PDB file of C-alpha atoms and ligand atoms in Angstrom:
ATOM      1  CA  LEU A  21     -14.668   7.976  19.870  1.00  0.00           C
ATOM      2  CA  LYS A  22     -11.724   7.899  16.969  1.00  0.00           C
ATOM      3  CA  LEU A  23     -12.161   5.960  13.551  1.00  0.00           C
ATOM      4  CA  TYR A  24      -8.933   3.942  12.089  1.00  0.00           C
ATOM      5  CA  ILE A  25      -9.499   2.396   9.025  1.00  0.00           C
ATOM      6  CA  ASP A  26      -7.502   0.804   6.607  1.00  0.00           C
ATOM      7  CA  TYR A  27      -8.203  -0.153   3.567  1.00  0.00           C
ATOM      8  CA  GLY A  28      -7.026  -2.006   1.035  1.00  0.00           C
ATOM      9  CA  GLY A  29      -7.260  -3.688  -2.263  1.00  0.00           C
ATOM     10  CA  THR A  30      -8.784  -6.833  -0.896  1.00  0.00           C
ATOM     11  CA  ASN A  31      -9.882  -5.871   2.384  1.00  0.00           C
ATOM     12  CA  PHE A  32     -11.513  -2.720   4.093  1.00  0.00           C
ATOM     13  CA  ARG A  33     -10.561  -3.134   8.120  1.00  0.00           C
ATOM     14  CA  TYR A  34     -11.830  -0.701  10.769  1.00  0.00           C
ATOM     15  CA  VAL A  35     -10.885   0.052  14.912  1.00  0.00           C
ATOM     16  CA  LEU A  36     -12.537   1.867  16.960  1.00  0.00           C
ATOM     17  CA  LYS A  37     -11.705   3.062  19.788  1.00  0.00           C
ATOM     18  CA  GLU A  38     -12.336   4.978  23.112  1.00  0.00           C
ATOM     19  CA  SER A  39      -9.204   7.112  24.363  1.00  0.00           C
ATOM     20  CA  ARG A  40      -7.161   3.402  24.751  1.00  0.00           C
ATOM     21  CA  GLU A  41      -9.635   1.035  23.935  1.00  0.00           C
ATOM     22  CA  VAL A  42     -11.088  -0.900  20.987  1.00  0.00           C
ATOM     23  CA  ILE A  43     -15.088  -0.738  21.787  1.00  0.00           C
ATOM     24  CA  GLU A  44     -15.502  -2.747  17.686  1.00  0.00           C
ATOM     25  CA  ASN A  45     -13.485  -4.424  15.125  1.00  0.00           C
ATOM     26  CA  GLY A  46     -14.110  -5.369  12.104  1.00  0.00           C
ATOM     27  CA  ARG A  47     -13.518  -6.940   8.516  1.00  0.00           C
ATOM     28  CA  VAL A  48     -14.720  -6.496   5.629  1.00  0.00           C
ATOM     29  CA  ASP A  49     -14.118  -8.176   1.414  1.00  0.00           C
ATOM     30  CA  SER A  50     -12.866  -4.087   0.419  1.00  0.00           C
ATOM     31  CA  LEU A  51     -15.189  -5.107  -3.320  1.00  0.00           C
ATOM     32  CA  ASN A  52     -18.510  -4.843  -0.447  1.00  0.00           C
ATOM     33  CA  ILE A  53     -18.431  -1.848   1.142  1.00  0.00           C
ATOM     34  CA  ASP A  54     -18.985   1.424   0.297  1.00  0.00           C
ATOM     35  CA  LEU A  55     -17.473   3.791   1.904  1.00  0.00           C
ATOM     36  CA  ILE A  56     -19.718   7.000   2.770  1.00  0.00           C
ATOM     37  CA  GLU A  57     -22.528   4.820   3.520  1.00  0.00           C
ATOM     38  CA  PHE A  58     -19.917   2.499   6.372  1.00  0.00           C
ATOM     39  CA  LEU A  59     -18.829   6.191   7.410  1.00  0.00           C
ATOM     40  CA  GLU A  60     -22.474   7.826   7.787  1.00  0.00           C
ATOM     41  CA  ARG A  61     -23.726   5.308   9.586  1.00  0.00           C
ATOM     42  CA  LYS A  62     -20.701   4.795  12.505  1.00  0.00           C
ATOM     43  CA  LEU A  63     -21.181   8.587  11.911  1.00  0.00           C
ATOM     44  CA  LYS A  64     -25.133   8.408  12.400  1.00  0.00           C
ATOM     45  CA  SER A  65     -24.869   6.061  16.016  1.00  0.00           C
ATOM     46  CA  LYS A  66     -21.974   7.094  17.217  1.00  0.00           C
ATOM     47  CA  ASP A  67     -20.183  10.264  18.296  1.00  0.00           C
ATOM     48  CA  ILE A  68     -16.820   9.494  16.405  1.00  0.00           C
ATOM     49  CA  SER A  69     -14.971  13.561  17.310  1.00  0.00           C
ATOM     50  CA  PHE A  70     -12.044  11.889  14.979  1.00  0.00           C
ATOM     51  CA  ILE A  71     -11.972   9.324  11.523  1.00  0.00           C
ATOM     52  CA  GLY A  72      -8.274   8.445   9.871  1.00  0.00           C
ATOM     53  CA  ILE A  73      -8.105   6.903   6.786  1.00  0.00           C
ATOM     54  CA  SER A  74      -5.159   4.506   5.514  1.00  0.00           C
ATOM     55  CA  PHE A  75      -6.399   4.374   2.050  1.00  0.00           C
ATOM     56  CA  ALA A  76      -4.555   2.752  -1.237  1.00  0.00           C
ATOM     57  CA  GLY A  77      -4.705   4.751  -3.712  1.00  0.00           C
ATOM     58  CA  GLN A  78      -3.593   7.864  -4.278  1.00  0.00           C
ATOM     59  CA  VAL A  79      -5.290  10.898  -2.045  1.00  0.00           C
ATOM     60  CA  ARG A  80      -4.479  14.840  -1.437  1.00  0.00           C
ATOM     61  CA  ASP A  81      -6.219  17.617   0.885  1.00  0.00           C
ATOM     62  CA  GLY A  82      -9.389  14.716   1.776  1.00  0.00           C
ATOM     63  CA  THR A  83      -9.973  14.048  -2.441  1.00  0.00           C
ATOM     64  CA  ILE A  84      -9.216  10.921  -3.679  1.00  0.00           C
ATOM     65  CA  LEU A  85      -7.608  12.223  -6.361  1.00  0.00           C
ATOM     66  CA  SER A  86      -7.481   7.751  -8.171  1.00  0.00           C
ATOM     67  CA  SER A  87      -7.131   3.968  -6.565  1.00  0.00           C
ATOM     68  CA  PRO A  88      -6.063   1.093  -8.596  1.00  0.00           C
ATOM     69  CA  ASN A  89      -7.693  -1.338  -6.837  1.00  0.00           C
ATOM     70  CA  ILE A  90     -10.887   0.267  -5.031  1.00  0.00           C
ATOM     71  CA  ASN A  91     -13.836   1.333  -6.291  1.00  0.00           C
ATOM     72  CA  ILE A  92     -15.155   4.923  -4.609  1.00  0.00           C
ATOM     73  CA  SER A  93     -18.587   6.285  -5.219  1.00  0.00           C
ATOM     74  CA  GLN A  94     -17.512   9.776  -4.052  1.00  0.00           C
ATOM     75  CA  ARG A  95     -13.785  11.248  -3.902  1.00  0.00           C
ATOM     76  CA  ASP A  96     -13.986  14.735  -2.182  1.00  0.00           C
ATOM     77  CA  ILE A  97     -14.024  12.339   1.531  1.00  0.00           C
ATOM     78  CA  LYS A  98     -13.267  15.435   4.222  1.00  0.00           C
ATOM     79  CA  LYS A  99     -15.395  17.817   2.338  1.00  0.00           C
ATOM     80  CA  TYR A 100     -18.754  15.784   2.118  1.00  0.00           C
ATOM     81  CA  ILE A 101     -17.512  14.621   5.828  1.00  0.00           C
ATOM     82  CA  GLU A 102     -17.232  17.748   7.831  1.00  0.00           C
ATOM     83  CA  SER A 103     -19.504  19.275   6.023  1.00  0.00           C
ATOM     84  CA  ARG A 104     -22.135  17.307   7.338  1.00  0.00           C
ATOM     85  CA  TYR A 105     -20.685  15.861  10.482  1.00  0.00           C
ATOM     86  CA  ARG A 106     -18.993  17.525  13.490  1.00  0.00           C
ATOM     87  CA  THR A 107     -16.383  15.446  13.020  1.00  0.00           C
ATOM     88  CA  LYS A 108     -12.007  15.291  11.970  1.00  0.00           C
ATOM     89  CA  LEU A 109     -11.262  13.483   9.001  1.00  0.00           C
ATOM     90  CA  VAL A 110      -7.998  12.614   7.525  1.00  0.00           C
ATOM     91  CA  VAL A 111      -7.235  10.285   4.357  1.00  0.00           C
ATOM     92  CA  GLU A 112      -3.597   9.093   3.634  1.00  0.00           C
ATOM     93  CA  ASN A 113      -1.974   6.853   1.257  1.00  0.00           C
ATOM     94  CA  ASP A 114      -1.919   3.569   2.537  1.00  0.00           C
ATOM     95  CA  LEU A 115       2.189   3.820   1.895  1.00  0.00           C
ATOM     96  CA  LYS A 116       2.561   6.908   3.428  1.00  0.00           C
ATOM     97  CA  CYS A 117       1.075   6.294   6.671  1.00  0.00           C
ATOM     98  CA  ALA A 118       2.770   2.539   6.635  1.00  0.00           C
ATOM     99  CA  SER A 119       6.230   4.983   6.280  1.00  0.00           C
ATOM    100  CA  LEU A 120       5.190   6.823   9.422  1.00  0.00           C
ATOM    101  CA  ALA A 121       4.116   3.904  11.029  1.00  0.00           C
ATOM    102  CA  GLU A 122       7.461   2.655  11.248  1.00  0.00           C
ATOM    103  CA  PHE A 123       9.365   5.212  10.929  1.00  0.00           C
ATOM    104  CA  SER A 124       7.718   5.427  15.340  1.00  0.00           C
ATOM    105  CA  VAL A 125       9.539   2.413  15.993  1.00  0.00           C
ATOM    106  CA  THR A 126      12.775   3.207  14.736  1.00  0.00           C
ATOM    107  CA  ASP A 127      16.059   5.235  15.566  1.00  0.00           C
ATOM    108  CA  ALA A 128      16.490   6.219  11.008  1.00  0.00           C
ATOM    109  CA  LYS A 129      15.592   8.575   9.590  1.00  0.00           C
ATOM    110  CA  ASP A 130      15.723   7.804   6.431  1.00  0.00           C
ATOM    111  CA  ILE A 131      13.363   4.693   5.677  1.00  0.00           C
ATOM    112  CA  VAL A 132      12.615   3.785   2.038  1.00  0.00           C
ATOM    113  CA  VAL A 133       9.573   1.438   2.700  1.00  0.00           C
ATOM    114  CA  VAL A 134       7.803  -1.167   0.009  1.00  0.00           C
ATOM    115  CA  TYR A 135       4.206  -3.239   0.789  1.00  0.00           C
ATOM    116  CA  ILE A 136       3.797  -5.159  -1.801  1.00  0.00           C
ATOM    117  CA  GLY A 137       0.100  -7.160  -1.542  1.00  0.00           C
ATOM    118  CA  THR A 138      -2.880  -6.565  -4.035  1.00  0.00           C
ATOM    119  CA  GLY A 139      -0.299  -3.641  -5.660  1.00  0.00           C
ATOM    120  CA  PHE A 140       3.305  -2.581  -5.085  1.00  0.00           C
ATOM    121  CA  GLY A 141       3.928   0.358  -3.084  1.00  0.00           C
ATOM    122  CA  SER A 142       6.502   2.498  -1.627  1.00  0.00           C
ATOM    123  CA  SER A 143       6.672   5.949   0.338  1.00  0.00           C
ATOM    124  CA  TYR A 144      10.169   7.430   1.426  1.00  0.00           C
ATOM    125  CA  ILE A 145      11.374   9.600   4.720  1.00  0.00           C
ATOM    126  CA  SER A 146      14.059  12.033   4.375  1.00  0.00           C
ATOM    127  CA  ASN A 147      16.022  12.707   7.323  1.00  0.00           C
ATOM    128  CA  SER A 148      12.377  13.019   9.850  1.00  0.00           C
ATOM    129  CA  GLU A 149      10.043  14.292   7.465  1.00  0.00           C
ATOM    130  CA  LEU A 150       7.688  12.330   5.162  1.00  0.00           C
ATOM    131  CA  ILE A 151       8.053  12.896   1.132  1.00  0.00           C
ATOM    132  CA  ARG A 152       5.169  14.058  -0.150  1.00  0.00           C
ATOM    133  CA  GLY A 153       6.006  15.734  -2.937  1.00  0.00           C
ATOM    134  CA  VAL A 154       3.577  18.630  -5.545  1.00  0.00           C
ATOM    135  CA  ASP A 155      -0.068  16.424  -5.631  1.00  0.00           C
ATOM    136  CA  ASN A 156       1.127  14.015  -2.857  1.00  0.00           C
ATOM    137  CA  LEU A 157       1.738  11.889  -5.069  1.00  0.00           C
ATOM    138  CA  ALA A 158       6.211  11.263  -4.584  1.00  0.00           C
ATOM    139  CA  GLY A 159       6.931   7.313  -4.258  1.00  0.00           C
ATOM    140  CA  GLU A 160       4.910   5.862  -6.054  1.00  0.00           C
ATOM    141  CA  MET A 161       6.756   3.454  -7.462  1.00  0.00           C
ATOM    142  CA  GLY A 162       4.417   0.720  -8.913  1.00  0.00           C
ATOM    143  CA  HIS A 163       4.048   2.725 -11.268  1.00  0.00           C
ATOM    144  CA  ILE A 164       6.981   3.944 -12.942  1.00  0.00           C
ATOM    145  CA  VAL A 165       7.646   2.893 -16.418  1.00  0.00           C
ATOM    146  CA  PHE A 166       8.863  -1.338 -16.821  1.00  0.00           C
ATOM    147  CA  LYS A 167       7.704  -1.988 -19.976  1.00  0.00           C
ATOM    148  CA  GLU A 168       4.420  -2.885 -22.178  1.00  0.00           C
ATOM    149  CA  ALA A 169       1.843  -5.645 -20.841  1.00  0.00           C
ATOM    150  CA  PRO A 170      -1.594  -6.453 -22.979  1.00  0.00           C
ATOM    151  CA  PHE A 171      -3.200  -5.125 -20.117  1.00  0.00           C
ATOM    152  CA  SER A 172      -4.075  -1.834 -18.630  1.00  0.00           C
ATOM    153  CA  CYS A 173      -3.096  -0.652 -15.070  1.00  0.00           C
ATOM    154  CA  GLY A 174      -5.127   0.416 -12.067  1.00  0.00           C
ATOM    155  CA  CYS A 175      -4.121   3.765 -12.989  1.00  0.00           C
ATOM    156  CA  GLY A 176      -4.876   3.516 -17.048  1.00  0.00           C
ATOM    157  CA  LYS A 177      -0.916   3.338 -18.467  1.00  0.00           C
ATOM    158  CA  LYS A 178      -0.062   0.226 -19.911  1.00  0.00           C
ATOM    159  CA  ASN A 179       3.552   0.054 -18.931  1.00  0.00           C
ATOM    160  CA  CYS A 180       3.273   0.058 -15.166  1.00  0.00           C
ATOM    161  CA  LEU A 181       5.811  -1.795 -12.428  1.00  0.00           C
ATOM    162  CA  GLU A 182       2.396  -3.111 -11.380  1.00  0.00           C
ATOM    163  CA  LEU A 183       1.325  -4.265 -14.288  1.00  0.00           C
ATOM    164  CA  PHE A 184       4.295  -7.104 -13.768  1.00  0.00           C
ATOM    165  CA  CYS A 185       5.436  -6.648  -9.510  1.00  0.00           C
ATOM    166  CA  SER A 186       1.944  -7.089  -7.705  1.00  0.00           C
ATOM    167  CA  GLY A 187      -0.388  -9.267  -6.313  1.00  0.00           C
ATOM    168  CA  VAL A 188      -2.734  -8.222  -9.004  1.00  0.00           C
ATOM    169  CA  ALA A 189       0.117  -8.413 -10.857  1.00  0.00           C
ATOM    170  CA  LEU A 190       0.037 -12.168 -10.657  1.00  0.00           C
ATOM    171  CA  GLN A 191      -3.644 -13.218 -10.911  1.00  0.00           C
ATOM    172  CA  LYS A 192      -3.748 -10.229 -14.547  1.00  0.00           C
ATOM    173  CA  TRP A 193      -0.865 -13.331 -16.107  1.00  0.00           C
ATOM    174  CA  VAL A 194      -2.198 -16.338 -14.803  1.00  0.00           C
ATOM    175  CA  ASP A 195      -5.455 -15.022 -16.751  1.00  0.00           C
ATOM    176  CA  TYR A 196      -4.001 -13.461 -20.047  1.00  0.00           C
ATOM    177  CA  TYR A 197      -2.005 -16.906 -20.723  1.00  0.00           C
ATOM    178  CA  LYS A 198      -4.995 -19.336 -19.316  1.00  0.00           C
ATOM    179  CA  LEU A 199      -3.179 -21.291 -17.160  1.00  0.00           C
ATOM    180  CA  ASP A 200      -4.209 -23.894 -14.109  1.00  0.00           C
ATOM    181  CA  CYS A 201      -2.540 -22.628 -11.171  1.00  0.00           C
ATOM    182  CA  LYS A 202      -2.540 -20.609  -8.070  1.00  0.00           C
ATOM    183  CA  PRO A 203      -2.366 -16.653  -8.975  1.00  0.00           C
ATOM    184  CA  THR A 204       1.483 -16.408  -6.144  1.00  0.00           C
ATOM    185  CA  LEU A 205       4.457 -16.570  -6.973  1.00  0.00           C
ATOM    186  CA  ILE A 206       4.418 -20.695  -5.296  1.00  0.00           C
ATOM    187  CA  GLY A 207       1.928 -21.654  -7.393  1.00  0.00           C
ATOM    188  CA  LEU A 208       4.315 -20.676 -10.798  1.00  0.00           C
ATOM    189  CA  LYS A 209       6.425 -21.874  -9.349  1.00  0.00           C
ATOM    190  CA  ASN A 210       4.944 -25.166  -9.574  1.00  0.00           C
ATOM    191  CA  HIS A 211       3.786 -25.063 -12.871  1.00  0.00           C
ATOM    192  CA  LYS A 212       6.936 -24.797 -14.406  1.00  0.00           C
ATOM    193  CA  SER A 213       5.603 -24.165 -18.535  1.00  0.00           C
ATOM    194  CA  GLU A 214       7.356 -20.955 -20.308  1.00  0.00           C
ATOM    195  CA  GLU A 215       4.377 -19.183 -19.915  1.00  0.00           C
ATOM    196  CA  SER A 216       5.255 -19.301 -15.776  1.00  0.00           C
ATOM    197  CA  LYS A 217       8.921 -18.622 -16.386  1.00  0.00           C
ATOM    198  CA  GLU A 218       8.299 -15.583 -18.407  1.00  0.00           C
ATOM    199  CA  ILE A 219       5.573 -14.463 -15.625  1.00  0.00           C
ATOM    200  CA  LEU A 220       8.226 -15.215 -12.706  1.00  0.00           C
ATOM    201  CA  GLU A 221      11.305 -13.821 -14.804  1.00  0.00           C
ATOM    202  CA  ASN A 222       9.087 -10.774 -15.141  1.00  0.00           C
ATOM    203  CA  PHE A 223       8.063 -10.187 -11.154  1.00  0.00           C
ATOM    204  CA  TYR A 224      12.163 -10.852  -9.665  1.00  0.00           C
ATOM    205  CA  ASN A 225      13.106  -8.600 -12.847  1.00  0.00           C
ATOM    206  CA  GLY A 226      10.782  -5.821 -11.711  1.00  0.00           C
ATOM    207  CA  LEU A 227      11.460  -6.293  -8.044  1.00  0.00           C
ATOM    208  CA  SER A 228      14.874  -6.057  -8.265  1.00  0.00           C
ATOM    209  CA  THR A 229      15.078  -2.968 -11.146  1.00  0.00           C
ATOM    210  CA  ALA A 230      12.576  -0.679  -9.016  1.00  0.00           C
ATOM    211  CA  ILE A 231      14.420  -1.048  -5.358  1.00  0.00           C
ATOM    212  CA  SER A 232      18.212  -1.118  -6.606  1.00  0.00           C
ATOM    213  CA  ASN A 233      17.036   2.415  -8.313  1.00  0.00           C
ATOM    214  CA  ILE A 234      15.016   3.362  -5.083  1.00  0.00           C
ATOM    215  CA  VAL A 235      17.751   2.872  -2.742  1.00  0.00           C
ATOM    216  CA  THR A 236      20.495   4.727  -5.301  1.00  0.00           C
ATOM    217  CA  VAL A 237      18.690   7.356  -5.105  1.00  0.00           C
ATOM    218  CA  LEU A 238      17.305   8.021  -1.549  1.00  0.00           C
ATOM    219  CA  ASN A 239      20.564   6.261  -0.456  1.00  0.00           C
ATOM    220  CA  PRO A 240      18.739   5.888   3.159  1.00  0.00           C
ATOM    221  CA  SER A 241      19.046   3.801   5.921  1.00  0.00           C
ATOM    222  CA  LEU A 242      16.695   1.376   6.120  1.00  0.00           C
ATOM    223  CA  LEU A 243      14.208  -0.561   3.311  1.00  0.00           C
ATOM    224  CA  VAL A 244      10.894  -1.966   5.783  1.00  0.00           C
ATOM    225  CA  LEU A 245       9.985  -4.490   3.332  1.00  0.00           C
ATOM    226  CA  GLY A 246       6.325  -5.367   3.617  1.00  0.00           C
ATOM    227  CA  GLY A 247       2.868  -6.069   2.206  1.00  0.00           C
ATOM    228  CA  GLY A 248       0.950  -9.249   1.490  1.00  0.00           C
ATOM    229  CA  VAL A 249       3.198 -10.906  -1.024  1.00  0.00           C
ATOM    230  CA  ILE A 250       6.297 -10.762   0.834  1.00  0.00           C
ATOM    231  CA  ASP A 251       4.720 -12.204   4.400  1.00  0.00           C
ATOM    232  CA  SER A 252       4.219 -14.992   2.711  1.00  0.00           C
ATOM    233  CA  ASN A 253       7.468 -15.316   0.379  1.00  0.00           C
ATOM    234  CA  LEU A 254      10.464 -14.512   3.174  1.00  0.00           C
ATOM    235  CA  ASP A 255      13.367 -15.526   0.827  1.00  0.00           C
ATOM    236  CA  LEU A 256      12.276 -12.553  -1.288  1.00  0.00           C
ATOM    237  CA  ILE A 257      14.163 -10.613   0.799  1.00  0.00           C
ATOM    238  CA  ASP A 258      17.499 -12.370   1.299  1.00  0.00           C
ATOM    239  CA  PHE A 259      16.103 -12.529  -2.786  1.00  0.00           C
ATOM    240  CA  ILE A 260      16.326  -7.901  -2.313  1.00  0.00           C
ATOM    241  CA  LYS A 261      19.018  -7.742  -0.662  1.00  0.00           C
ATOM    242  CA  GLU A 262      21.681  -9.446  -2.853  1.00  0.00           C
ATOM    243  CA  GLU A 263      20.170  -7.987  -5.960  1.00  0.00           C
ATOM    244  CA  VAL A 264      20.775  -3.759  -3.770  1.00  0.00           C
ATOM    245  CA  VAL A 265      23.999  -4.789  -2.877  1.00  0.00           C
ATOM    246  CA  LYS A 266      24.876  -6.470  -6.940  1.00  0.00           C
ATOM    247  CA  ASN A 267      22.796  -2.624  -8.909  1.00  0.00           C
ATOM    248  CA  SER A 268      23.024  -0.249  -5.984  1.00  0.00           C
ATOM    249  CA  ILE A 269      26.275   1.909  -5.175  1.00  0.00           C
ATOM    250  CA  SER A 270      25.001   3.415  -2.000  1.00  0.00           C
ATOM    251  CA  SER A 271      23.304   0.555   0.028  1.00  0.00           C
ATOM    252  CA  SER A 272      26.677  -0.213   1.896  1.00  0.00           C
ATOM    253  CA  ASN A 273      24.873   1.532   5.903  1.00  0.00           C
ATOM    254  CA  LEU A 274      21.275   0.309   4.665  1.00  0.00           C
ATOM    255  CA  LYS A 275      20.074  -2.308   6.967  1.00  0.00           C
ATOM    256  CA  ILE A 276      16.774  -3.935   5.064  1.00  0.00           C
ATOM    257  CA  LYS A 277      14.111  -5.684   7.624  1.00  0.00           C
ATOM    258  CA  HIS A 278      10.863  -7.410   7.399  1.00  0.00           C
ATOM    259  CA  SER A 279       7.845  -5.333   8.603  1.00  0.00           C
ATOM    260  CA  THR A 280       7.892  -6.284  11.788  1.00  0.00           C
ATOM    261  CA  LEU A 281       4.200  -4.407  12.237  1.00  0.00           C
ATOM    262  CA  LYS A 282       1.273  -6.182  13.130  1.00  0.00           C
ATOM    263  CA  ASN A 283      -1.198  -3.463  11.319  1.00  0.00           C
ATOM    264  CA  GLY A 284       0.987  -1.320  10.479  1.00  0.00           C
ATOM    265  CA  ALA A 285      -1.922   0.594   8.346  1.00  0.00           C
ATOM    266  CA  ILE A 286      -3.865   1.343  11.434  1.00  0.00           C
ATOM    267  CA  LEU A 287      -0.819   2.644  13.680  1.00  0.00           C
ATOM    268  CA  GLY A 288      -0.171   4.825  10.523  1.00  0.00           C
ATOM    269  CA  CYS A 289      -4.194   6.651  10.632  1.00  0.00           C
ATOM    270  CA  GLU A 290      -3.566   7.426  14.525  1.00  0.00           C
ATOM    271  CA  LEU A 291      -0.131   9.687  14.019  1.00  0.00           C
ATOM    272  CA  LEU A 292      -2.398  10.792  10.869  1.00  0.00           C
ATOM    273  CA  GLU A 293      -4.160  12.852  13.251  1.00  0.00           C
ATOM    274  CA  LYS A 294      -0.765  14.440  15.018  1.00  0.00           C
ATOM    275  CA  ILE A 295       0.091  15.368  12.466  1.00  0.00           C
ATOM    276  CA  ASP A 296      -2.236  16.623  10.727  1.00  0.00           C
TER     277      ASP A 296
HETATM  278 ZN1  LIG B 118      -0.162   1.867 -12.803  1.00  0.00          ZN
END
């Protein structure tokens, strides 16, 4: 059996497969799960030969380095599990899994993947290779410097893009200004106050700046956009297209598309087994 887990900032989803057949799957609120406890429960009751985990946080060599939106009790997951059970475990950053999945369904060799959901995630494939950097931290656009915020990012800093341009950012700002509206782009547009205008301006400004800069720096042929905030605001894709053409010098051969993968993270987990 093989177990694939998509551990996001909001949802924890898993699929248990026997060859290609799904024999069990489920979804839990991320706040209500302890990863190690979950894995040990599954490993004690089933014969699982491979575990692939897509994790919404920074990961290096099977260890969770940080997880801005998730509480984790045991960081050294790979070592912990593999030393106790006869299984192989690979854990990888969620956007790196997503870019492997997006890469597997396109002919493009230079891809930028940006998912905006709870956080702002991004990852790159250049000349068919996943860009990792020395600590597997390359590509974390959510944590580039943007502006000073009155509260901290999950990574500990106070000026990250993710504090202005993500689902969690909208929630933080609505709470900060005590606005009586839903923490969504539509909720803020309908609110029509000085504060909601400022939150929206920062969101769009951050989005435009970040994506235009990634395109200029990496010169990709394909930019894939996904994640909950994109999925529920598809007009953002047209906005990004316009901004990139306006701001980036390397957009002439660039295609921009909405992610068509229904379950990119889980597909990415399956691909982890092949590259590890
Ligand atoms: Zn940060």
